[in-house]
mmCIF file of C-alpha atoms in Angstrom:
data_model
loop_
_atom_site.group_PDB
_atom_site.id
_atom_site.type_symbol
_atom_site.label_atom_id
_atom_site.label_comp_id
_atom_site.label_asym_id
_atom_site.label_seq_id
_atom_site.Cartn_x
_atom_site.Cartn_y
_atom_site.Cartn_z
ATOM 1 C CA MET F 150 -11.365 -4.238 -10.463
ATOM 2 C CA ARG F 151 -9.618 -7.427 -9.099
ATOM 3 C CA ILE F 152 -7.897 -7.167 -5.772
ATOM 4 C CA GLU F 153 -4.306 -7.795 -7.264
ATOM 5 C CA GLN F 154 -4.868 -4.860 -9.555
ATOM 6 C CA ARG F 155 -5.782 -2.693 -6.740
ATOM 7 C CA ILE F 156 -2.887 -3.500 -4.703
ATOM 8 C CA GLN F 157 -0.571 -2.832 -7.776
ATOM 9 C CA GLN F 158 -2.477 0.658 -8.062
ATOM 10 C CA LEU F 159 -1.878 1.419 -4.462
ATOM 11 C CA TYR F 160 1.729 0.203 -4.756
ATOM 12 C CA LYS F 161 2.429 2.682 -7.553
ATOM 13 C CA LYS F 162 0.462 5.437 -5.786
ATOM 14 C CA LEU F 163 2.629 5.011 -2.695
ATOM 15 C CA LEU F 164 5.736 5.283 -4.799
ATOM 16 C CA GLN F 165 4.621 8.354 -6.226
ATOM 17 C CA LEU F 166 3.754 9.729 -2.932
ATOM 18 C CA GLY F 167 7.371 9.277 -1.841
ATOM 19 C CA TYR F 168 7.539 5.869 -0.300
ATOM 20 C CA TYR F 169 10.416 3.659 -1.234
ATOM 21 C CA PRO F 170 9.672 0.082 -2.502
ATOM 22 C CA PHE F 171 11.172 -1.468 0.517
ATOM 23 C CA GLN F 172 8.887 0.502 2.678
ATOM 24 C CA VAL F 173 5.684 -0.609 0.818
ATOM 25 C CA LYS F 174 6.914 -4.336 0.900
ATOM 26 C CA SER F 175 7.567 -3.812 4.783
ATOM 27 C CA ILE F 176 4.043 -2.501 5.015
ATOM 28 C CA ILE F 177 2.719 -5.461 3.165
ATOM 29 C CA HIS F 178 4.801 -7.767 5.378
ATOM 30 C CA PHE F 179 3.481 -6.136 8.638
ATOM 31 C CA ALA F 180 -0.185 -6.558 7.336
ATOM 32 C CA ILE F 181 0.148 -10.336 6.434
ATOM 33 C CA GLY F 182 3.273 -11.655 7.927
ATOM 34 C CA ASN F 183 5.030 -12.075 4.884
ATOM 35 C CA SER F 184 5.677 -10.124 1.380
ATOM 36 C CA ASP F 185 4.632 -12.854 -0.931
ATOM 37 C CA LEU F 186 1.223 -11.925 -2.310
ATOM 38 C CA GLU F 187 1.214 -14.808 -4.779
ATOM 39 C CA SER F 188 0.562 -17.307 -1.704
ATOM 40 C CA ALA F 189 -1.607 -14.853 0.186
ATOM 41 C CA THR F 190 -5.343 -15.703 1.038
ATOM 42 C CA THR F 191 -8.082 -13.537 -0.209
ATOM 43 C CA ALA F 192 -8.595 -12.240 3.198
ATOM 44 C CA ASP F 193 -4.926 -11.398 3.534
ATOM 45 C CA LYS F 194 -5.148 -9.444 0.174
ATOM 46 C CA ILE F 195 -8.217 -7.341 1.380
ATOM 47 C CA LYS F 196 -5.995 -6.606 4.506
ATOM 48 C CA VAL F 197 -3.318 -5.439 2.520
ATOM 49 C CA VAL F 198 -5.489 -3.362 0.414
ATOM 50 C CA ASN F 199 -7.164 -1.719 3.603
ATOM 51 C CA ILE F 200 -3.624 -0.925 5.047
ATOM 52 C CA LEU F 201 -2.293 0.484 1.935
ATOM 53 C CA GLU F 202 -5.300 2.736 1.492
ATOM 54 C CA ASP F 203 -4.669 3.935 4.963
ATOM 55 C CA TYR F 204 -1.273 4.830 4.224
ATOM 56 C CA GLU F 205 -2.184 6.436 1.042
ATOM 57 C CA LYS F 206 -4.638 8.758 2.992
ATOM 58 C CA LEU F 207 -1.830 9.474 5.306
ATOM 59 C CA ALA F 208 0.643 10.460 2.736
ATOM 60 C CA ASN F 209 -2.001 12.385 0.961
ATOM 61 C CA ASN F 210 -2.786 14.279 4.011
ATOM 62 C CA PHE F 211 0.850 14.972 4.902
ATOM 63 C CA SER F 212 1.469 16.207 1.423
ATOM 64 C CA LEU F 213 -1.568 18.641 1.461
ATOM 65 C CA ALA F 214 -0.482 19.739 5.041
ATOM 66 C CA TYR F 215 3.049 20.659 4.148
ATOM 67 C CA SER F 216 2.439 21.984 0.559
ATOM 68 C CA LYS F 217 0.856 25.106 1.626
#
């Protein structure tokens, strides 16, 4: 899977988990200093994937803890 596809997959997953689009864009901005993934380097994109995966885990854990 290409890194851009993984970012889109994580973006959609976070929206399903309850994040708003502006929140995900803010997370991306925090990770690499801007929200423009088109001009991001490969290293920046990897950083975005890692951070979005962390947020996905956090949201999943939150969902599991409060769905009991």
